[in-house]
Tab-separated table of N, CA, C and O in Angstrom:
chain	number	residue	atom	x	y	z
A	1	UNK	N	29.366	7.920	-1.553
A	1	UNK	CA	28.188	7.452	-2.232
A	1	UNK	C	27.460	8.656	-2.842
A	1	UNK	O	27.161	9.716	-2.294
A	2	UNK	N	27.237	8.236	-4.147
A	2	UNK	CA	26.663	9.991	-4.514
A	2	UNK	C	25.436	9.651	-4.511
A	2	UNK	O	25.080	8.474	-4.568
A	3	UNK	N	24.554	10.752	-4.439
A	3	UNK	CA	23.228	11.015	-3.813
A	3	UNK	C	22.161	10.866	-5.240
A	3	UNK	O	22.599	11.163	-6.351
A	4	UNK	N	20.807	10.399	-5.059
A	4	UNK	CA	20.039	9.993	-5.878
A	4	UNK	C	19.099	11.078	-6.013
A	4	UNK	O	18.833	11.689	-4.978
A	5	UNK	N	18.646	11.372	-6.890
A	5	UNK	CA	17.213	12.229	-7.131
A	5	UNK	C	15.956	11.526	-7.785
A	5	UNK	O	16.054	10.837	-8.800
A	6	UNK	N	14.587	11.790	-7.019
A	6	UNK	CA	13.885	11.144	-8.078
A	6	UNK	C	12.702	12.279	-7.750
A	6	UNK	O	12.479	12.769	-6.642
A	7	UNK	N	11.997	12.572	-9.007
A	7	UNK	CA	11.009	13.325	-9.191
A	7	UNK	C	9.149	12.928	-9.169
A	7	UNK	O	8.490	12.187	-9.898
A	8	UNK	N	8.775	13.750	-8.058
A	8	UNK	CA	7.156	13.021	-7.841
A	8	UNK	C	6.487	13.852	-8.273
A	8	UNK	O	7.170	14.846	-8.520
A	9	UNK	N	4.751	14.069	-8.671
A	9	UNK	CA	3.969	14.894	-8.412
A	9	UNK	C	2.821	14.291	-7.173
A	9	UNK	O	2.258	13.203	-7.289
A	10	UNK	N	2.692	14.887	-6.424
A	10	UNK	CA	1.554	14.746	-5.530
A	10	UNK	C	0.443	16.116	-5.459
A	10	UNK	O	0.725	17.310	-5.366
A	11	UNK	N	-0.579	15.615	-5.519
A	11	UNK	CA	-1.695	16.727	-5.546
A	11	UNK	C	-1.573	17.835	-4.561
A	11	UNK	O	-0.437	17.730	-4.098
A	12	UNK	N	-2.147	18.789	-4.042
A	12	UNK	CA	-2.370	19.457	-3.197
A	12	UNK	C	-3.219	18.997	-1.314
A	12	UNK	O	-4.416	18.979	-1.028
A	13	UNK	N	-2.341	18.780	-0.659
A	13	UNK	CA	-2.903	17.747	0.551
A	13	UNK	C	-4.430	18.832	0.686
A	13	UNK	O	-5.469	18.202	0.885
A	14	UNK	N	-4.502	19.711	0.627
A	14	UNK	CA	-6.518	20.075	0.815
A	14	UNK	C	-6.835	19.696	-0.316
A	14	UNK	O	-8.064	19.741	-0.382
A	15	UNK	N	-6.296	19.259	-1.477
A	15	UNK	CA	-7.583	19.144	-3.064
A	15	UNK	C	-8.535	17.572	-2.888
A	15	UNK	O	-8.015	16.563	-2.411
A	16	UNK	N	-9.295	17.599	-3.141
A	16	UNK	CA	-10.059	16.207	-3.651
A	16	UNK	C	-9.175	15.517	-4.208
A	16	UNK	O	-9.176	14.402	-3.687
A	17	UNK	N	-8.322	15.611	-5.100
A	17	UNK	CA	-7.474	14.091	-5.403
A	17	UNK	C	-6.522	13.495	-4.094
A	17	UNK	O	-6.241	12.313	-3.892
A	18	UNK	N	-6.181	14.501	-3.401
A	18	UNK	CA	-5.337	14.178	-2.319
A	18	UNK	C	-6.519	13.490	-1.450
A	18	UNK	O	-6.154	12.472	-0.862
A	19	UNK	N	-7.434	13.743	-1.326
A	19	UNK	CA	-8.289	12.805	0.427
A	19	UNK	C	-8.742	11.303	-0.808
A	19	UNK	O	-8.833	10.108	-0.527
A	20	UNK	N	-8.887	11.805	-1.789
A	20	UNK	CA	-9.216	10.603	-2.167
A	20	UNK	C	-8.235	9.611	-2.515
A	20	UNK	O	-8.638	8.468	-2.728
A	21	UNK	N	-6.945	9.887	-2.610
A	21	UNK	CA	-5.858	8.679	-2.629
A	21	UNK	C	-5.649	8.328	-1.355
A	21	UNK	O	-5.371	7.160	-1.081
A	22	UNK	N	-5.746	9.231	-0.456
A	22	UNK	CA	-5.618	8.954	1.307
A	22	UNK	C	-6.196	8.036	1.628
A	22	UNK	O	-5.788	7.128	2.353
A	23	UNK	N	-7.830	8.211	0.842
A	23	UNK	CA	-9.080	7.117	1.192
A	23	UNK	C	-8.884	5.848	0.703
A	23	UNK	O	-9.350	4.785	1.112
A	24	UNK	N	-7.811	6.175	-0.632
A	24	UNK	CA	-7.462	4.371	-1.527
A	24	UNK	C	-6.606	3.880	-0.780
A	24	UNK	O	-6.800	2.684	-0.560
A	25	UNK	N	-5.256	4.554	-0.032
A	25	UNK	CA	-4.477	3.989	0.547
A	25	UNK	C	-4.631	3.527	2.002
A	25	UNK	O	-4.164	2.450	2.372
A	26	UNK	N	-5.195	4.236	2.701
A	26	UNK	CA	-6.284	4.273	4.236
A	26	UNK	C	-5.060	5.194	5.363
A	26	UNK	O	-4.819	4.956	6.547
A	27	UNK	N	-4.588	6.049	4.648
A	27	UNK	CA	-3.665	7.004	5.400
A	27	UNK	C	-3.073	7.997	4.547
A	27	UNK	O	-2.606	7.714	3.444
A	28	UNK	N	-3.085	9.276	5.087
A	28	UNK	CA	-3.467	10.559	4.932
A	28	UNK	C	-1.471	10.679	5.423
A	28	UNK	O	-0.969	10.429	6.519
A	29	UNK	N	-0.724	11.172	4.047
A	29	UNK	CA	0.708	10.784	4.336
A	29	UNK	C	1.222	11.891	4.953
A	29	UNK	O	2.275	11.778	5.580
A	30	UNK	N	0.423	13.380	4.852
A	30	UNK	CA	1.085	14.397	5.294
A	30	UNK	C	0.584	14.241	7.122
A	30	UNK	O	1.339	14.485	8.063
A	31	UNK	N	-0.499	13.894	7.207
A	31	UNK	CA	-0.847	13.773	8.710
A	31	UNK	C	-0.446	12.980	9.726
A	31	UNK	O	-0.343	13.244	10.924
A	32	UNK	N	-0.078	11.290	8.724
A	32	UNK	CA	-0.139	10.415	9.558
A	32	UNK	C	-1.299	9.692	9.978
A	32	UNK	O	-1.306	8.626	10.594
A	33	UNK	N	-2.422	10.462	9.534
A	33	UNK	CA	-3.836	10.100	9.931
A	33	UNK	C	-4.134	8.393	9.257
A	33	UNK	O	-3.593	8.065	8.201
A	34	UNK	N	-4.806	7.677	9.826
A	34	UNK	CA	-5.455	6.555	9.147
A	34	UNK	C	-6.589	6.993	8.589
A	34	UNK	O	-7.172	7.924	9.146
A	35	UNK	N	-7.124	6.431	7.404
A	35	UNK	CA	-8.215	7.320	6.711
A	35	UNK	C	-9.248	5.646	6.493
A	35	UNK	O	-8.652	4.575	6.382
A	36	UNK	N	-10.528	5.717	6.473
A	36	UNK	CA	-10.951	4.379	6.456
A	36	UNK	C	-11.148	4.383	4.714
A	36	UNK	O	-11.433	5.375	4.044
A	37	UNK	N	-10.971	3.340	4.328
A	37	UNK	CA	-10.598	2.822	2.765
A	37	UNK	C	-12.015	2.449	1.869
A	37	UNK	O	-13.044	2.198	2.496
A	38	UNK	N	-12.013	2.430	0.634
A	38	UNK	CA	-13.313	2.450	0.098
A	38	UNK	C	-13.495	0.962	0.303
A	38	UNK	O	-12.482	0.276	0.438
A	39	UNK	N	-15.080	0.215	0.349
A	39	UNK	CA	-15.339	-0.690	-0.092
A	39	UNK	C	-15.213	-0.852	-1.457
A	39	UNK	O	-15.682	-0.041	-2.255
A	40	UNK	N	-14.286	-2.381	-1.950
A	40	UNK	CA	-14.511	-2.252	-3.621
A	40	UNK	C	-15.081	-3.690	-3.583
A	40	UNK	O	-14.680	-4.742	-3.085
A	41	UNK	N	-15.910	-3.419	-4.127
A	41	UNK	CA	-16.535	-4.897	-4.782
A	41	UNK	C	-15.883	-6.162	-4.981
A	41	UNK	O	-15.054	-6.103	-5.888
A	42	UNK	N	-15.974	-7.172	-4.486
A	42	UNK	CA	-14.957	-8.366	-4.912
A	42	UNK	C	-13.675	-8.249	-4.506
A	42	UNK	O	-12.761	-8.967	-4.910
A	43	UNK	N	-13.548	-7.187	-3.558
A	43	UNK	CA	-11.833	-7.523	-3.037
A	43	UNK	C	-12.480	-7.610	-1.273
A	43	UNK	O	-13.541	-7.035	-1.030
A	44	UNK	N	-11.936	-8.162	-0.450
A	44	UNK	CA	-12.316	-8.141	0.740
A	44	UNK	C	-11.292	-7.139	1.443
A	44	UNK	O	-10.128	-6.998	1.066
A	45	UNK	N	-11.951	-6.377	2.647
A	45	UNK	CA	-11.085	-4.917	2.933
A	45	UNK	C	-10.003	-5.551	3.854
A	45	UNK	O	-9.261	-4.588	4.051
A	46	UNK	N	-9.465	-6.625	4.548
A	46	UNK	CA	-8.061	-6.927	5.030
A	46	UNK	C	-7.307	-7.240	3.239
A	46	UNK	O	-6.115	-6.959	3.111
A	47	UNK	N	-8.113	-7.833	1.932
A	47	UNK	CA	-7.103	-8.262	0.854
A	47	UNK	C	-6.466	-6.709	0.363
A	47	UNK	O	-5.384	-6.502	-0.186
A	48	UNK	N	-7.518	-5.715	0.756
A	48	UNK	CA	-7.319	-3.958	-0.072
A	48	UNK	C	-6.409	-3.526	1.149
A	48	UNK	O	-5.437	-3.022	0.585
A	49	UNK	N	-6.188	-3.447	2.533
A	49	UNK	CA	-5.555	-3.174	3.233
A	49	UNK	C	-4.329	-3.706	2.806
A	49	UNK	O	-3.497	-2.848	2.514
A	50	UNK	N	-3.986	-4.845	2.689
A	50	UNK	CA	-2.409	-5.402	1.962
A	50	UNK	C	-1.721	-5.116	1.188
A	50	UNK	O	-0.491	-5.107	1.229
A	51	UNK	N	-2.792	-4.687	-0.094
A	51	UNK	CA	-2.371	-4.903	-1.349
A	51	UNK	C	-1.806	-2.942	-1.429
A	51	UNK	O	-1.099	-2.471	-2.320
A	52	UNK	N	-2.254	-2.340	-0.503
A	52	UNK	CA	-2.158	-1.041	-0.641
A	52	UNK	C	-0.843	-0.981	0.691
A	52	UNK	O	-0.280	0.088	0.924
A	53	UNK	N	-0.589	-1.904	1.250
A	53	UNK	CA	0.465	-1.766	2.366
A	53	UNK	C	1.606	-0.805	1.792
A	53	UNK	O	1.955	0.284	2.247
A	54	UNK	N	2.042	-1.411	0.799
A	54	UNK	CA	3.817	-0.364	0.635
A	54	UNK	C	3.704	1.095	0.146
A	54	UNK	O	4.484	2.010	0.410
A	55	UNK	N	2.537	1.149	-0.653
A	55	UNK	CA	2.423	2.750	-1.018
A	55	UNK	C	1.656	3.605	-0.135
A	55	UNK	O	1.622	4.836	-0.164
A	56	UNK	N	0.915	2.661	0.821
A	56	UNK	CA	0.658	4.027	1.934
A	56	UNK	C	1.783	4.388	2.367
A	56	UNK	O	2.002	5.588	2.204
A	57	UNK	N	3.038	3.477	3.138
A	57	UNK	CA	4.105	4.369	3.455
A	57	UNK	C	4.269	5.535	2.933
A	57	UNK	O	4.185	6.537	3.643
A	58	UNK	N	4.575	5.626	1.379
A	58	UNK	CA	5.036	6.867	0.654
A	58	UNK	C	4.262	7.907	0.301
A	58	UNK	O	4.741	8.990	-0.035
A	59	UNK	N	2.526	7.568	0.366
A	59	UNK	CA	0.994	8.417	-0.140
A	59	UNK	C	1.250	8.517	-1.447
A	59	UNK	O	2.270	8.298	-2.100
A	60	UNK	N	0.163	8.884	-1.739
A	60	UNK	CA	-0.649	9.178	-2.826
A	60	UNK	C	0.047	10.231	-3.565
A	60	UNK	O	0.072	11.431	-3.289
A	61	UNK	N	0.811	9.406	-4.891
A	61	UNK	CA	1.597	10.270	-5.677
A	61	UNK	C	1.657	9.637	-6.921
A	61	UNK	O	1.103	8.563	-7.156
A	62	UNK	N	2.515	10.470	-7.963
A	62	UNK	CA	3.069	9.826	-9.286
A	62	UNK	C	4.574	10.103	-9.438
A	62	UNK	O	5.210	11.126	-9.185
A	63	UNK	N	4.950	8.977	-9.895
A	63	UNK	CA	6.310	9.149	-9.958
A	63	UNK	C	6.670	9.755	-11.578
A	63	UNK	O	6.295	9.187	-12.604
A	64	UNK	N	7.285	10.723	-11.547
A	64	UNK	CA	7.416	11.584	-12.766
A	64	UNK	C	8.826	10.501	-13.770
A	64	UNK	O	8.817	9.988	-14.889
A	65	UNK	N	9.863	10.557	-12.663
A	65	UNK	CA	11.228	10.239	-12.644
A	65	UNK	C	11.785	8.981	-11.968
A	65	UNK	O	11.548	9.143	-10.771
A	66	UNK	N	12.333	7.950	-12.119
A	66	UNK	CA	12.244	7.031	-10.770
A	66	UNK	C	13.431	7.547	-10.133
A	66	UNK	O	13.563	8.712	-10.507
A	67	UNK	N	14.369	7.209	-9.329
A	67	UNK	CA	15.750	7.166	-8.523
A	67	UNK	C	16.790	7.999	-9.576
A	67	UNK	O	16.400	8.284	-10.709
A	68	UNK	N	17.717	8.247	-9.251
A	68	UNK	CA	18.297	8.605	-10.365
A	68	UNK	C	19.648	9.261	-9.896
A	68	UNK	O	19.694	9.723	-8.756
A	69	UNK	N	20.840	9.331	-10.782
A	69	UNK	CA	22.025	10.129	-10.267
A	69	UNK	C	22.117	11.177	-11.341
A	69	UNK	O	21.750	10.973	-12.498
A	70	UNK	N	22.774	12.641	-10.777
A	70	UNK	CA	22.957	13.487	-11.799
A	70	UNK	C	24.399	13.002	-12.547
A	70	UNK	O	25.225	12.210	-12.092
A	71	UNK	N	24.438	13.675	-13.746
A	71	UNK	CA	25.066	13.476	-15.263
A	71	UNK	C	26.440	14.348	-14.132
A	71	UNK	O	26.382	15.120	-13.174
A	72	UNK	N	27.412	13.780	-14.805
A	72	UNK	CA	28.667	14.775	-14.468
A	72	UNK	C	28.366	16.155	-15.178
A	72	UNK	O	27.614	16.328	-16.136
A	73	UNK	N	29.088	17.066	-14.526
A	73	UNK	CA	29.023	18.353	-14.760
A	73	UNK	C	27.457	18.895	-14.064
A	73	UNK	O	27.269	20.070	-13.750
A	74	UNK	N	26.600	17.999	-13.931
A	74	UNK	CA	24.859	18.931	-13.521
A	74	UNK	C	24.962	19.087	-11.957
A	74	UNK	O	25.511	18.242	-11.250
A	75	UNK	N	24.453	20.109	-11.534
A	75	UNK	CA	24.387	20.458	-9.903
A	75	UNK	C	22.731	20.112	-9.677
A	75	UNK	O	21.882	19.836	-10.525
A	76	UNK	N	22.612	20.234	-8.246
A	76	UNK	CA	21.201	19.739	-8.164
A	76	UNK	C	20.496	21.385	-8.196
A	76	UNK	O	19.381	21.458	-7.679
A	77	UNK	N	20.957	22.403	-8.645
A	77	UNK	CA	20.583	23.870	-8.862
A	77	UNK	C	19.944	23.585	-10.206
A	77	UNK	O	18.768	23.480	-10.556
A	78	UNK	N	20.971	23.504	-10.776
A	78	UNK	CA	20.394	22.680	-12.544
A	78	UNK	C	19.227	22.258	-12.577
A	78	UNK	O	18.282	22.771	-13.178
A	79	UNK	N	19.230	21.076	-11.781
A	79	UNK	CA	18.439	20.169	-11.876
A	79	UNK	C	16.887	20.843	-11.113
A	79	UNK	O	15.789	20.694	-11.649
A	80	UNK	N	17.071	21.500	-9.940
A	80	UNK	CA	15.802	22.429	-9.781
A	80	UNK	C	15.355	23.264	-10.693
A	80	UNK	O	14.190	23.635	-10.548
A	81	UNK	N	15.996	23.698	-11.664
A	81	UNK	CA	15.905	24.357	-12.704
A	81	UNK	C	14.640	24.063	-13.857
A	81	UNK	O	13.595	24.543	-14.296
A	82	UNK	N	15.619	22.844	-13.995
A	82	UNK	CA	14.916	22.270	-15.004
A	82	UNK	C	13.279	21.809	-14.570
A	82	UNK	O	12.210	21.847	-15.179
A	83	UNK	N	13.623	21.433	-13.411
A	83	UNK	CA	12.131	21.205	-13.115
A	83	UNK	C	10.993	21.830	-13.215
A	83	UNK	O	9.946	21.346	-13.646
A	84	UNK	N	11.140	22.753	-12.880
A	84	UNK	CA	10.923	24.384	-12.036
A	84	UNK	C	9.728	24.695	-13.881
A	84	UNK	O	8.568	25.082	-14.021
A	85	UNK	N	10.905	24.238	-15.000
A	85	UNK	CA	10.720	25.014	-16.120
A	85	UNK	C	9.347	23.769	-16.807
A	85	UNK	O	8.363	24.104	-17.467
A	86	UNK	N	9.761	22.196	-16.336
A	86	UNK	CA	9.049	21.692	-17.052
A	86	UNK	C	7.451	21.676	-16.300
A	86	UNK	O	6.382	21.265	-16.751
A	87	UNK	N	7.789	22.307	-14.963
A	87	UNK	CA	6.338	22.219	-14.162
A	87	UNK	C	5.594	23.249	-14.515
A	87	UNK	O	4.369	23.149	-14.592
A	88	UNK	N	6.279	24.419	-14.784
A	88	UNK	CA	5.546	25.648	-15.619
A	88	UNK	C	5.170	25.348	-17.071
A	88	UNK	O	4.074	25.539	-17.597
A	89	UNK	N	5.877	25.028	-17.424
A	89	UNK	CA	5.316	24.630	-18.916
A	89	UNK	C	4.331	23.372	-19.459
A	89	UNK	O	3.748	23.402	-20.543
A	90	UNK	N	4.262	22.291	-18.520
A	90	UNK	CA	3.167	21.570	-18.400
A	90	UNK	C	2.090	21.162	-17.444
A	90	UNK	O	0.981	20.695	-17.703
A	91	UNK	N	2.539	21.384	-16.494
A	91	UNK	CA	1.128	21.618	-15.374
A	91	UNK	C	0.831	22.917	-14.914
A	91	UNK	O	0.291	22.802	-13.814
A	92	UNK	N	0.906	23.772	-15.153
A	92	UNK	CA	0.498	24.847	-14.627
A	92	UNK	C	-1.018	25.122	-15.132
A	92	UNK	O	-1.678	25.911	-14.456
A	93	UNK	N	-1.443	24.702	-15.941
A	93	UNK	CA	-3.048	24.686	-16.423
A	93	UNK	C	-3.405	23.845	-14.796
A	93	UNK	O	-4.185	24.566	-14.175
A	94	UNK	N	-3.165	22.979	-14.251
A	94	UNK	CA	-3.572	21.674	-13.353
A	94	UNK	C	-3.303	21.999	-11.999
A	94	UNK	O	-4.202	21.989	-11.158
A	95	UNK	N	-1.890	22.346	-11.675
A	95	UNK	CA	-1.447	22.911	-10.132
A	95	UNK	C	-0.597	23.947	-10.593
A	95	UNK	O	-0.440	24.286	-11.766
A	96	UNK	N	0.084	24.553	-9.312
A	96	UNK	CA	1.268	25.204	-9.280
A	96	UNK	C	2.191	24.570	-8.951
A	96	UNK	O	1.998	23.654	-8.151
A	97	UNK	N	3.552	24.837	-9.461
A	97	UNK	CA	4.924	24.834	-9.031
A	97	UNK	C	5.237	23.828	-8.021
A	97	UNK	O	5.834	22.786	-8.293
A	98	UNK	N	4.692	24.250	-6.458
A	98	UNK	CA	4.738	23.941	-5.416
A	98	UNK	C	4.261	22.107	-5.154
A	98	UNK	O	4.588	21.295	-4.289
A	99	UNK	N	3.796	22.062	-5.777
A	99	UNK	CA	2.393	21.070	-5.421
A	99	UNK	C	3.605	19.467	-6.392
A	99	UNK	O	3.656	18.262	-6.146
A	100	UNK	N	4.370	20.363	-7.486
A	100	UNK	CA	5.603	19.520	-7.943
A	100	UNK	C	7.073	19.126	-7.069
A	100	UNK	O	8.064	19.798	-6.784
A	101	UNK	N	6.693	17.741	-6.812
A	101	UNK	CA	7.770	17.252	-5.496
A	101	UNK	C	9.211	17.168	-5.458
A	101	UNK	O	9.471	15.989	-5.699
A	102	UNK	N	10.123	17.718	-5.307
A	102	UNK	CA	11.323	16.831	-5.777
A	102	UNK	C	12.192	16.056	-4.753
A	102	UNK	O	12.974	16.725	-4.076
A	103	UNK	N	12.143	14.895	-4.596
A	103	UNK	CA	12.873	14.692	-3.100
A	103	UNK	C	14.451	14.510	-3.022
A	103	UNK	O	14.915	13.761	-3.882
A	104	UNK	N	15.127	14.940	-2.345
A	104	UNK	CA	16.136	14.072	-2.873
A	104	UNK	C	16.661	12.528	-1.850
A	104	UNK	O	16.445	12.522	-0.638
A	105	UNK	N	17.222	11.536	-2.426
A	105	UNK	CA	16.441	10.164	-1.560
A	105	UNK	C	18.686	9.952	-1.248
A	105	UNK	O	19.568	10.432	-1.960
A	106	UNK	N	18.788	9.409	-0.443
A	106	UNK	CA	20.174	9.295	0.074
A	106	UNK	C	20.287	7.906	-0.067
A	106	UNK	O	19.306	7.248	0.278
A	107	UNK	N	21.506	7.172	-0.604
A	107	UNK	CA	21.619	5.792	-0.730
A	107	UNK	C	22.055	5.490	0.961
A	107	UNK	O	22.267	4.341	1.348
């Protein structure tokens, strides 16, 4: 079974965007922590607890890339590569390098 790649960005777990997706989702993904969730107007907090159920599993991220298999001939060296180049060349005004996720996900 060949192996999938998919590409995330997630904030920096100390920055303000990170506690505050923790706070949308009501768990803090690097800790494990439960985080208590905002009141939003017109949703009741067991309907916001639900509706946020499957992406707390994963926290507070963006998916750059979804799932994906490499091209024949590309190594996943390549493929760090490339990343490496498009995270310097477009977020580096925003985060560093680091803070750009790449997981690789196993079928």
């Amino acid at each position: 079974m060949a192996s999938r790649y998919a590409i995330y960005y997630a904030p920096a777990p100390s920055s303000r965007w990170w506690r505050f997706g923790s706070r949308w989702l009501g768990r803090d993904a690097v800790s494990g922590d439960p985080r208590p969730q905002f009141e939003v107007p017109g949703i009741a907090a067991e309907a916001l607890w639900q509706l946020t159920a499957q992406p707390r599993r994963y926290g507070f991220h963006a998916t750059l890339k979804p799932p994906f298999t490499l091209s024949p001939g590309m190594d996943v060296q390549e493929l760090y590569r490339c990343v490496e180049a498009v995270s310097y060349t477009h977020l580096r005004a925003h985060e560093t390098k680091a803070n750009l996720v790449c997981r690789l996900l196993l079928e």
